[in-house]
XYZ file of C-alpha atoms in Angstrom:
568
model
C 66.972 98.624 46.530
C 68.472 102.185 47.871
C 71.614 103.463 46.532
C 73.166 105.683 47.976
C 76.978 107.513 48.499
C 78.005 110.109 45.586
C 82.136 110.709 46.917
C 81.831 114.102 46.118
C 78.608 115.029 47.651
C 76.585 116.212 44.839
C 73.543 114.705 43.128
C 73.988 113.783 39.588
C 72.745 116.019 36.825
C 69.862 115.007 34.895
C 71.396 116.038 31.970
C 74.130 112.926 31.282
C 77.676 114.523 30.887
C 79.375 111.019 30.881
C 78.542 107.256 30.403
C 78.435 106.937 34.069
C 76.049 109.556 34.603
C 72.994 108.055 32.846
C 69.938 107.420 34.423
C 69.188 103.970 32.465
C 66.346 103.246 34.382
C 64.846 106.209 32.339
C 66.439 105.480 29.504
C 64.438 101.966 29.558
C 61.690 102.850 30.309
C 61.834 105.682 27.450
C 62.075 103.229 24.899
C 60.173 100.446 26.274
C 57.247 103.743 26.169
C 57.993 104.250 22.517
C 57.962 100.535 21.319
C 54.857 99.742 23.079
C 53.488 103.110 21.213
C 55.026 101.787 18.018
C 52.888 98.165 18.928
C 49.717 99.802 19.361
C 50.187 101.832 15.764
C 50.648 98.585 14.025
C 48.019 96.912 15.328
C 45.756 99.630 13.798
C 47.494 99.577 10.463
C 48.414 103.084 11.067
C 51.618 103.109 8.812
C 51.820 106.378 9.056
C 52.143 107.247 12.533
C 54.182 103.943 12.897
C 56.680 105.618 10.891
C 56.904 109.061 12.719
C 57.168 106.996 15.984
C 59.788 105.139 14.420
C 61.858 108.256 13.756
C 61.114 109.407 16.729
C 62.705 106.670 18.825
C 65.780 106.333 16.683
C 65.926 110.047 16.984
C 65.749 109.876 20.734
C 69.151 110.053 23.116
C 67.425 106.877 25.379
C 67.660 104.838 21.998
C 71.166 105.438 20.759
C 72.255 105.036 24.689
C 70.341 101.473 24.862
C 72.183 100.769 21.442
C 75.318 101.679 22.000
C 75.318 99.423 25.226
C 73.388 96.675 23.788
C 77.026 96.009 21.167
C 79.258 97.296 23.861
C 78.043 94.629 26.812
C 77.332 91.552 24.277
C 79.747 88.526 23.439
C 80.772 90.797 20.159
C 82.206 93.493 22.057
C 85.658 92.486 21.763
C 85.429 91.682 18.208
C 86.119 94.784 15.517
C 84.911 95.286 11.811
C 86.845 95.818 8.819
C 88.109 99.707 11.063
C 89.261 97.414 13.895
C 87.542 100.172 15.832
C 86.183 98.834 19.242
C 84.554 101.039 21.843
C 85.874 99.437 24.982
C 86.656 102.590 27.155
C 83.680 104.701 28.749
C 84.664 107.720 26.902
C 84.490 106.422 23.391
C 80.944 104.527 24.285
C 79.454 108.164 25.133
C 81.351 109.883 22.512
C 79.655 107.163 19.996
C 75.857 108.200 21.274
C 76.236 111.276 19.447
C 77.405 109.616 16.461
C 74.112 107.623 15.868
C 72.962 109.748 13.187
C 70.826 108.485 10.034
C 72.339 112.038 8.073
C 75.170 111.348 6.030
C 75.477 108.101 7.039
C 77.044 104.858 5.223
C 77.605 101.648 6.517
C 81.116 99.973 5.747
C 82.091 96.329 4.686
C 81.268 93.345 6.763
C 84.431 91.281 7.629
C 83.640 87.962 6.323
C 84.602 84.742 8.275
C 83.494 81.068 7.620
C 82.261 79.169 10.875
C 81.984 75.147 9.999
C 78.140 73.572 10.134
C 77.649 70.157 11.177
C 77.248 68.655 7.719
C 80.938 69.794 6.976
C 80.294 72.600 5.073
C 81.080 76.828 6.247
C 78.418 78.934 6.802
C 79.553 82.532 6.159
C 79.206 85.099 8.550
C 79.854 88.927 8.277
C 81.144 90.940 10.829
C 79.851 94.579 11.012
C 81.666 97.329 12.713
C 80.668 99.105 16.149
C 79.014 101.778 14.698
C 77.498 99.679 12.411
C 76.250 96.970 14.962
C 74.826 100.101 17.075
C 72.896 101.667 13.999
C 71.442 98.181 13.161
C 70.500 97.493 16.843
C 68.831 101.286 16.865
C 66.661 101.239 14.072
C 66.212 97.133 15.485
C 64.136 98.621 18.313
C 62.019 100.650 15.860
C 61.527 97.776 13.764
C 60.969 94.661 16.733
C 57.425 96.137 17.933
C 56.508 95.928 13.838
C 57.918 92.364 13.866
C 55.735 90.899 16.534
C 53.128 92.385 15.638
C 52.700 90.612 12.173
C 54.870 87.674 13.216
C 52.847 84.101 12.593
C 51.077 82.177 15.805
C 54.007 79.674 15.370
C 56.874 80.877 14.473
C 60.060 80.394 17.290
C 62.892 81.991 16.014
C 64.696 84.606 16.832
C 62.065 86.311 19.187
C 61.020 87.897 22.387
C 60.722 84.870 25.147
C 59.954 81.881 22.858
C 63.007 79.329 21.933
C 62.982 75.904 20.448
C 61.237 74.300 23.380
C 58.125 76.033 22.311
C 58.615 74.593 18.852
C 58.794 71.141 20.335
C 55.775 71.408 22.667
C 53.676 73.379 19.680
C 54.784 69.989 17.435
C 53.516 67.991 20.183
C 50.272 69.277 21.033
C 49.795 68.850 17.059
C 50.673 65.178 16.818
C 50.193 63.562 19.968
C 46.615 62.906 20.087
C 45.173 59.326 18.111
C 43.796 61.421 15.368
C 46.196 63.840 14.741
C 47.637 64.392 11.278
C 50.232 61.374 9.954
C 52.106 62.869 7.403
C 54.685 65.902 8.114
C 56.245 68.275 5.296
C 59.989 68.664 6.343
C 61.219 71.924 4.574
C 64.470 73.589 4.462
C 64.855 76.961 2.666
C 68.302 76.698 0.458
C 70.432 79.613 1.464
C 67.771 81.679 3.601
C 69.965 84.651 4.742
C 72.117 84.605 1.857
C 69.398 84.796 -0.998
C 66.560 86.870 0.458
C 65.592 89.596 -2.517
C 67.129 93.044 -1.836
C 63.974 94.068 -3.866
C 61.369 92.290 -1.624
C 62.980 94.088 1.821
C 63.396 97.520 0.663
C 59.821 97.263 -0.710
C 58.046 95.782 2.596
C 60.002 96.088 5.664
C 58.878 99.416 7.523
C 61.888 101.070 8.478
C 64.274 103.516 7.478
C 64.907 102.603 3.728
C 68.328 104.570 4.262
C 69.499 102.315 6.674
C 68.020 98.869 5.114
C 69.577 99.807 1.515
C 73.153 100.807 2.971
C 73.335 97.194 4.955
C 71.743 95.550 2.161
C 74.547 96.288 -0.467
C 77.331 97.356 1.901
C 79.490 94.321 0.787
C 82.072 92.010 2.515
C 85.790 91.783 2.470
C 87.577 88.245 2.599
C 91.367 88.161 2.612
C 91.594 91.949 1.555
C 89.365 91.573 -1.742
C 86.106 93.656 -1.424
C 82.972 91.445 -2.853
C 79.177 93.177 -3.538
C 76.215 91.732 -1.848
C 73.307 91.454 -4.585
C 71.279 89.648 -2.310
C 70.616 88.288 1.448
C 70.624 89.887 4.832
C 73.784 90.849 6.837
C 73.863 87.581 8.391
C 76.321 88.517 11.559
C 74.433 91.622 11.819
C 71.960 92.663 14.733
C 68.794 93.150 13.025
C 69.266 89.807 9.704
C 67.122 87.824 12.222
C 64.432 90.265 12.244
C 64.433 90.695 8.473
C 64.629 86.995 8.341
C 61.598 86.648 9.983
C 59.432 89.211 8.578
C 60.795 88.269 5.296
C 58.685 84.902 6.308
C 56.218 85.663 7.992
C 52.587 84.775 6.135
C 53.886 81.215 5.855
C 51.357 80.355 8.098
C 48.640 82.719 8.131
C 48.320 83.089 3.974
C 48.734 79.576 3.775
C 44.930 78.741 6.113
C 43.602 81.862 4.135
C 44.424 79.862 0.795
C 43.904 76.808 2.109
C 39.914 77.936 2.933
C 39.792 79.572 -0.464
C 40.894 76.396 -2.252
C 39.076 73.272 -0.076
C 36.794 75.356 2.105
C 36.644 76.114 6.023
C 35.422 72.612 6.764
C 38.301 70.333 4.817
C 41.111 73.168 5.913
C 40.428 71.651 9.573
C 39.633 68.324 8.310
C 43.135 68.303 6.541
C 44.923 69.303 10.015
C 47.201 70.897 7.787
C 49.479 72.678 11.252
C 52.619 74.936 10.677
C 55.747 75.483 13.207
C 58.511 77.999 12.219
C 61.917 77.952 13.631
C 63.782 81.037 11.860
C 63.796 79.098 8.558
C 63.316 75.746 9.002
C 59.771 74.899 9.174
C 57.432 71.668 9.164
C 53.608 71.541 8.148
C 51.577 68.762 8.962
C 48.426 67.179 7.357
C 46.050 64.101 6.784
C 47.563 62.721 3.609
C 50.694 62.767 1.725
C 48.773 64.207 -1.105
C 47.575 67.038 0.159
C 51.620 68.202 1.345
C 52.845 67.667 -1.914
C 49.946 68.634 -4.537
C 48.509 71.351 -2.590
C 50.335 72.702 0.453
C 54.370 72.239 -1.301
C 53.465 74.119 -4.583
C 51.691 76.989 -2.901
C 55.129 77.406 -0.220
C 57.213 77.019 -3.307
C 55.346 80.300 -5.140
C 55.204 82.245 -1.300
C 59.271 81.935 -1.238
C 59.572 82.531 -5.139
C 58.256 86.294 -4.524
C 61.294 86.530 -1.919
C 64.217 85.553 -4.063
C 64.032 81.843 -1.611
C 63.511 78.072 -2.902
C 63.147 75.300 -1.619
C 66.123 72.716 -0.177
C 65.804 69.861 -2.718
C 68.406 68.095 -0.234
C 66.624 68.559 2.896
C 62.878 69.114 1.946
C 61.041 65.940 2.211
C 57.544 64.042 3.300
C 57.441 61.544 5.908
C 55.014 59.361 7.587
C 54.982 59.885 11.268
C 55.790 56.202 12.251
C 58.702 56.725 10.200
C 59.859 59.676 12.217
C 61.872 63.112 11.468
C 64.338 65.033 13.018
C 63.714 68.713 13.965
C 66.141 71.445 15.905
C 67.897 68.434 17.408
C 64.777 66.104 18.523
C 63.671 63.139 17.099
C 60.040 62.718 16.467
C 58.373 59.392 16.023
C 55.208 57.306 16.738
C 55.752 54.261 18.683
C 52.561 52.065 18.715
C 50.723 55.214 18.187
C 52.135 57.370 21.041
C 54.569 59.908 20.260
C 58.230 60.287 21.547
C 60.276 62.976 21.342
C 63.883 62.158 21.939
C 67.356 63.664 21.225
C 68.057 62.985 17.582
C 71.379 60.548 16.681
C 72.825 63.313 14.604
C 72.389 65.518 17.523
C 74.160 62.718 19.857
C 76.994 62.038 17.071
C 77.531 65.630 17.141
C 77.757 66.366 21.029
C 79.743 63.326 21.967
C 82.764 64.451 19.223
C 82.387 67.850 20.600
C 82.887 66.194 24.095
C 85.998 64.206 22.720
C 87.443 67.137 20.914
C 87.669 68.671 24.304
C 89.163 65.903 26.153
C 91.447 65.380 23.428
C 92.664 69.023 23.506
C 93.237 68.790 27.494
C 95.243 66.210 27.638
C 98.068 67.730 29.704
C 95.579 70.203 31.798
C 94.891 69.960 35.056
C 91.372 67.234 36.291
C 90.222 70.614 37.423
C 90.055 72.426 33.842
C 89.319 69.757 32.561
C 86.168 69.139 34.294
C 85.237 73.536 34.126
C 85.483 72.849 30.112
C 82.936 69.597 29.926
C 80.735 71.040 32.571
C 79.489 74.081 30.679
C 78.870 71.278 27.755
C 77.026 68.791 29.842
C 74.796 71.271 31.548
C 73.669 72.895 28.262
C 73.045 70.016 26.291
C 71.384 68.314 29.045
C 69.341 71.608 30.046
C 68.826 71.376 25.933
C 67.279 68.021 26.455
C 65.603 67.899 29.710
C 62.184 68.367 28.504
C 61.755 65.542 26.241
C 62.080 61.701 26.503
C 65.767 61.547 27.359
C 66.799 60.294 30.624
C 68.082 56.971 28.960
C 70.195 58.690 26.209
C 72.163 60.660 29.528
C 72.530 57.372 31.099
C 74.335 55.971 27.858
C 75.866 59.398 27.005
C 77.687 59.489 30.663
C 78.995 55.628 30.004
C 80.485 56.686 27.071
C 81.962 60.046 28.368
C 83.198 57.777 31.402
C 84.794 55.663 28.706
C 86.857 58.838 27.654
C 87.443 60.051 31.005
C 89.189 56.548 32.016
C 90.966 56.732 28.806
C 92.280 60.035 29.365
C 93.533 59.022 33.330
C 94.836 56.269 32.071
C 97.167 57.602 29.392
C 98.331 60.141 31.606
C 99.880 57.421 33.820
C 101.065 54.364 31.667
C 103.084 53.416 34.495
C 100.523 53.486 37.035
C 98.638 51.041 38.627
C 94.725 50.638 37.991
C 93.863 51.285 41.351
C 95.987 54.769 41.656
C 95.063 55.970 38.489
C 91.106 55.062 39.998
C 92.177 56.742 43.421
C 93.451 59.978 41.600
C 91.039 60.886 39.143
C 87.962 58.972 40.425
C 85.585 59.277 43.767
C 82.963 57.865 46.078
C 80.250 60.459 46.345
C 77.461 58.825 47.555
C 75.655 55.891 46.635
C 78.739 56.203 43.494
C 82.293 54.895 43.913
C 83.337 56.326 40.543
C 83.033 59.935 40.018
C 85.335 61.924 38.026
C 86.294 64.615 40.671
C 89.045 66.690 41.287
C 90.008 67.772 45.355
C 90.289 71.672 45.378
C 91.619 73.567 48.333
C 89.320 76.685 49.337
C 89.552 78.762 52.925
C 86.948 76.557 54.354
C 88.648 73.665 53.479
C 89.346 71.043 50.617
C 85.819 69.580 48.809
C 85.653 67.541 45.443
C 84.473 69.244 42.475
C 82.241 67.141 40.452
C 81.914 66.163 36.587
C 78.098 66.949 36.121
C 76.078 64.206 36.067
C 72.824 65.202 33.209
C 70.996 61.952 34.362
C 70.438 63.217 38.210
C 68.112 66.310 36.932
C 64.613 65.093 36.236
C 62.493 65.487 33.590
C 60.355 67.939 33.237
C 57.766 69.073 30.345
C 58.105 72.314 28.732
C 55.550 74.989 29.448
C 54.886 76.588 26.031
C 54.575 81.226 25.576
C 51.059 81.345 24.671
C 51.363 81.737 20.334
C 49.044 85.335 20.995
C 51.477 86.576 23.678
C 53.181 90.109 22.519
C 55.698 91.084 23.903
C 55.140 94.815 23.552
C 51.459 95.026 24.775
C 50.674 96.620 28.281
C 48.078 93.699 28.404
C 50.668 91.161 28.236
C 53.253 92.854 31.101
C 52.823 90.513 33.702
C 52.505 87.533 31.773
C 55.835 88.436 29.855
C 57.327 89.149 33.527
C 56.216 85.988 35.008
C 57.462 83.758 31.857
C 60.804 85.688 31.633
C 61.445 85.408 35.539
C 60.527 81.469 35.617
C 63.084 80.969 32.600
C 65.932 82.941 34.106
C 65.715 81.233 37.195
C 65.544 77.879 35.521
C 69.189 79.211 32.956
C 70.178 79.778 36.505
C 69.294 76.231 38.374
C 73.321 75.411 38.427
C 74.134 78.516 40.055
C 71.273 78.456 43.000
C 73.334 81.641 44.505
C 72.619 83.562 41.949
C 68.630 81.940 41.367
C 68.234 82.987 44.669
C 69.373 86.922 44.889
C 67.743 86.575 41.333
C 64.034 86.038 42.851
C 64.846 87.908 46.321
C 65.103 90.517 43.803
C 62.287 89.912 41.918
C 64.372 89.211 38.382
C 65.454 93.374 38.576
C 68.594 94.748 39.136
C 69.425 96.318 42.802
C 70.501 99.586 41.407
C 68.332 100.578 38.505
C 65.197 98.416 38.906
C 65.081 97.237 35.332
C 64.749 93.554 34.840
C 67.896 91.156 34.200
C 67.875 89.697 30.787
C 70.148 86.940 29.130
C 70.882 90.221 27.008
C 71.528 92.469 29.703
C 73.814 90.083 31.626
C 74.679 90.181 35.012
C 77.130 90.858 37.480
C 77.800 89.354 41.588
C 78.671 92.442 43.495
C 79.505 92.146 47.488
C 78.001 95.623 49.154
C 80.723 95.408 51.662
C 83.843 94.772 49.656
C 85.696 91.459 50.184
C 88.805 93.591 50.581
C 87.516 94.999 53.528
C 86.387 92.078 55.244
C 83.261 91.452 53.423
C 81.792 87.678 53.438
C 80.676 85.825 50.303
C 77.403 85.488 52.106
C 73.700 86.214 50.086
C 73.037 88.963 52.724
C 76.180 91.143 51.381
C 75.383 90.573 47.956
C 73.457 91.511 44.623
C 73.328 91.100 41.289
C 73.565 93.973 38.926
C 73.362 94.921 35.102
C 77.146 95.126 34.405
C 76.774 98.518 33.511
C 75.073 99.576 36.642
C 78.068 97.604 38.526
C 80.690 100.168 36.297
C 78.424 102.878 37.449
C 78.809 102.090 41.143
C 82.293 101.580 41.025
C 83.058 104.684 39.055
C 80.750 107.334 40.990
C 81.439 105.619 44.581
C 77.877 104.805 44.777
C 76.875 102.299 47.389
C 74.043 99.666 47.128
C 71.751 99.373 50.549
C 70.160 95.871 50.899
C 66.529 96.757 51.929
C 65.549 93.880 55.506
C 62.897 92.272 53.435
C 66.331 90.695 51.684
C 67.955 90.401 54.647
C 66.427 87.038 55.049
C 69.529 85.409 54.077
């Protein structure tokens, strides 16, 4: 990509004088440098020079830039801390660069709110300020190089390209075959976030102890009354996942070094005693019963005791495989000795009130609205679901949501016939005579937008990160650029405008060259505005970090489609 078109004729300054005038494309790759630096030190147990790289990067202008737009561009930016502080202009997010210092500096009370869980209780979650959000996602990139470094084979949570697909495929490939293991540990950790020692962190997390210590016991405010934090992570906060993790990591690897101590190499494999993290809910499998609850349970139980953590006496159990358990949504059970993985009921229960609450709460909206709100729902629970065995549940989900769709059309119009209220709400599209669609007028014409239908995309099986990919070794690049590009495209399979600029321009963006993220975002610009007469064709547009977009906008910059794009 070229760009091209300063209004006022001069270059830009190397040295940034205004948000608009950094170079990000050197500001990522000035980090992404340092990290990978930070990687290689860890690797070699080299604590010491981990820590002076540390400093370094948190030090650096390129890190407190990439922080101060990482909280500035994410879905928190409009939401303020206890100062009500928010840096939404492009003056205050450049002034706050220079206010990214570890000197002097003392993080404020989280804002406590209460966000329901699906067993009716609240889970509580703290909101930090900007300045604290930026300092927590600075000193995160110090600290995320450390993390997957020393993070266990298995564990899913909360890191670089691996999500809770990977879980399910890892606890496939361990029970599927005839002989695998028949008994699985399911174990909860009571409290994880809230209870992790304050003592256990500051003693073996390597970052700034500054920093950790001042989040650690910077306390929360609920309904004006200021309450001390003796324990747990900031759970709200950038970097509590992080901690989380590393706070748990050894759960698998100490347990096979024990494990050989205790029976020996030979009945450690013998046992098939396999572990798969998700943040911190976790399963283990192994041969017998006994051997989860004598050997394996009572060793976990000591691991989380040195980290202020037990055990959830409520949700920690042992079950036989033909029995079945539940796991991040997914049912998994033996059928005749072949293993199914299928959406769980409680995960059904749960979407189908969700999709009720929203019909219920549109009941004087437009079809159109109507159908915008359950879309977004469909397509990410069934995107959720489309790698396991789930093409029946969608058939039997969509009944029932057709249930509540007729419902709905029919209460609008007591006094209507059957047949209006069918011709109003409901099409033929296809081979099907009754889709819930809604007729929308556009320039080109009038065309019926659809209720999604989950059961028309097929099924296909997840294609699991390799457990020794890192994401911050050089070795790893293209593998980590080939797995991120093949998952963005698939998040974008809905919008197949965007999938396509998105692989014309090879997952970067058209200005800076840096890749598009989920994190990053995105934004649709037309290179020839639509003001003055440009089309909503692929040739006349890219996609662009949403900063980069600002950028262009603000400096008259103009974007040059390269012809190899042209195709379009």
């Amino acid at each position: 990509m070229v760009v091209s078109g300063v209004t006022n004729g001069s270059a830009l300054s190397d040295i940034p004088h205004d948000w608009h005038s950094i170079n990000w494309r050197r500001v990522v790759k000035n980090v992404r440098r340092m990290q990978i630096r930070i990687a290689k030190a860890t690797q070699a147990s080299d604590w010491r020079r981990v820590k002076s790289l540390q400093r370094s990067l948190t030090r650096s202008f390129s890190a407190r830039a990439m922080a101060v737009r990482r909280v500035t561009e994410n879905q928190g930016k409009r939401t303020s801390g206890v100062d009500h502080v928010l840096w939404d202009t492009h003056e205050s997010r450049f002034w706050a660069i220079g206010q990214l210092n570890i000197r002097g500096y003392k993080s404020k009370p989280l804002r406590r709110i209460y966000i329901p869980k699906s067993n009716g209780k609240k889970r509580p979650l703290g909101i930090p300020t900007m300045k604290d959000r930026a300092m927590q996602a600075l000193y995160h990139m110090a600290l995320d190089p450390v993390a997957e470094s020393t993070s266990d084979a298995n564990s899913y949570g909360f890191r670089l390209n691996r999500s809770t697909a990977d879980a399910e495929e890892q606890i496939f490939t361990c029970l599927a075959p005839k002989r695998s293991a028949k008994w699985v540990l399911e174990a909860d950790i009571a409290g994880c976030f809230d209870n992790i020692s304050h003592d256990w962190l500051l003693q073996n997390i390597p970052v700034d102890k500054r920093a950790l210590n001042t989040w650690l016991k910077a306390g929360t405010v609920f309904n004006g009354e200021f309450q001390e934090t003796t324990a747990g992570t900031p759970q709200g906060g950038i970097i509590s996942p992080t901690l989380a993790n590393m706070a748990l990591n050894g759960l698998e690897s100490d347990l096979r070094v024990y494990l050989k101590m205790t029976l020996g190499v030979r009945n450690t494999i013998l046992q098939k005693i396999n572990v798969v993290r998700y943040a911190d809910d976790f399963i283990i499998t192994g041969k017998t019963s006994e051997i989860l609850s004598s050997v394996v349970r009572p060793w976990i139980e000591q691991f989380l005791r040195e980290r202020g953590l037990t055990l959830s006496e409520e949700k920690t159990r042992i079950t036989y495989i033909d029995d079945g358990f539940d796991f991040l949504g997914w049912n998994f059970r033996k059928y005749a000795g072949k293993l199914l993985v299928k959406p769980s009921a409680d995960n059904m229960k749960r979407f189908y009130q969700n999709i009720r609450e929203t019909v219920k709460n549109n009941m004087t909206t437009e079809q159109t609205s109507l159908i915008y709100a359950l879309n977004s729902k469909l397509r990410g629970w069934g995107k959720y679901h489309q790698h396991v065995v789930s093409k029946a549940i969608f058939y039997r989900m969509e009944h029932q949501i057709f249930q509540l769709l007729w419902r709905w059309a029919r209460r609008r119009h007591p006094n209507k016939a059957v047949t209006w209220v069918k011709r109003r709400y409901f099409h033929a599209v296809g081979n099907r005579s009754w889709v819930f669609a809604a007729k929308v007028k556009r320039e080109k014409g009038v065309y019926l937008h659809l209720l999604h239908q989950m059961s028309e995309a097929p099924i296909k099986r997840h294609v699991k990160t390799k457990s020794d990919y890192h994401p911050y070794s050089s070795a790893w690049e293209l593998y980590g650029e080939n797995l991120r590009q093949k998952r963005m495209l698939n998040d974008m399979g809905h919008r197949r405008e965007w999938a396509k600029l998105y692989h014309s321009q090879q997952g970067r963006c058209a200005m800076c060259s840096e890749v598009l993220t989920k994190e990053t975002g995105w934004h649709d610009h037309h290179i020839v505005y639509r003001q003055h007469g440009g089309s909503d064709a692929l040739a006349n547009r890219v996609l662009l970090h949403p900063v980069c977009h600002q950028k262009l906008h603000t400096n008259g910059l103009t974007v040059v489609k390269p012809a190899f794009l042209n195709r379009f």
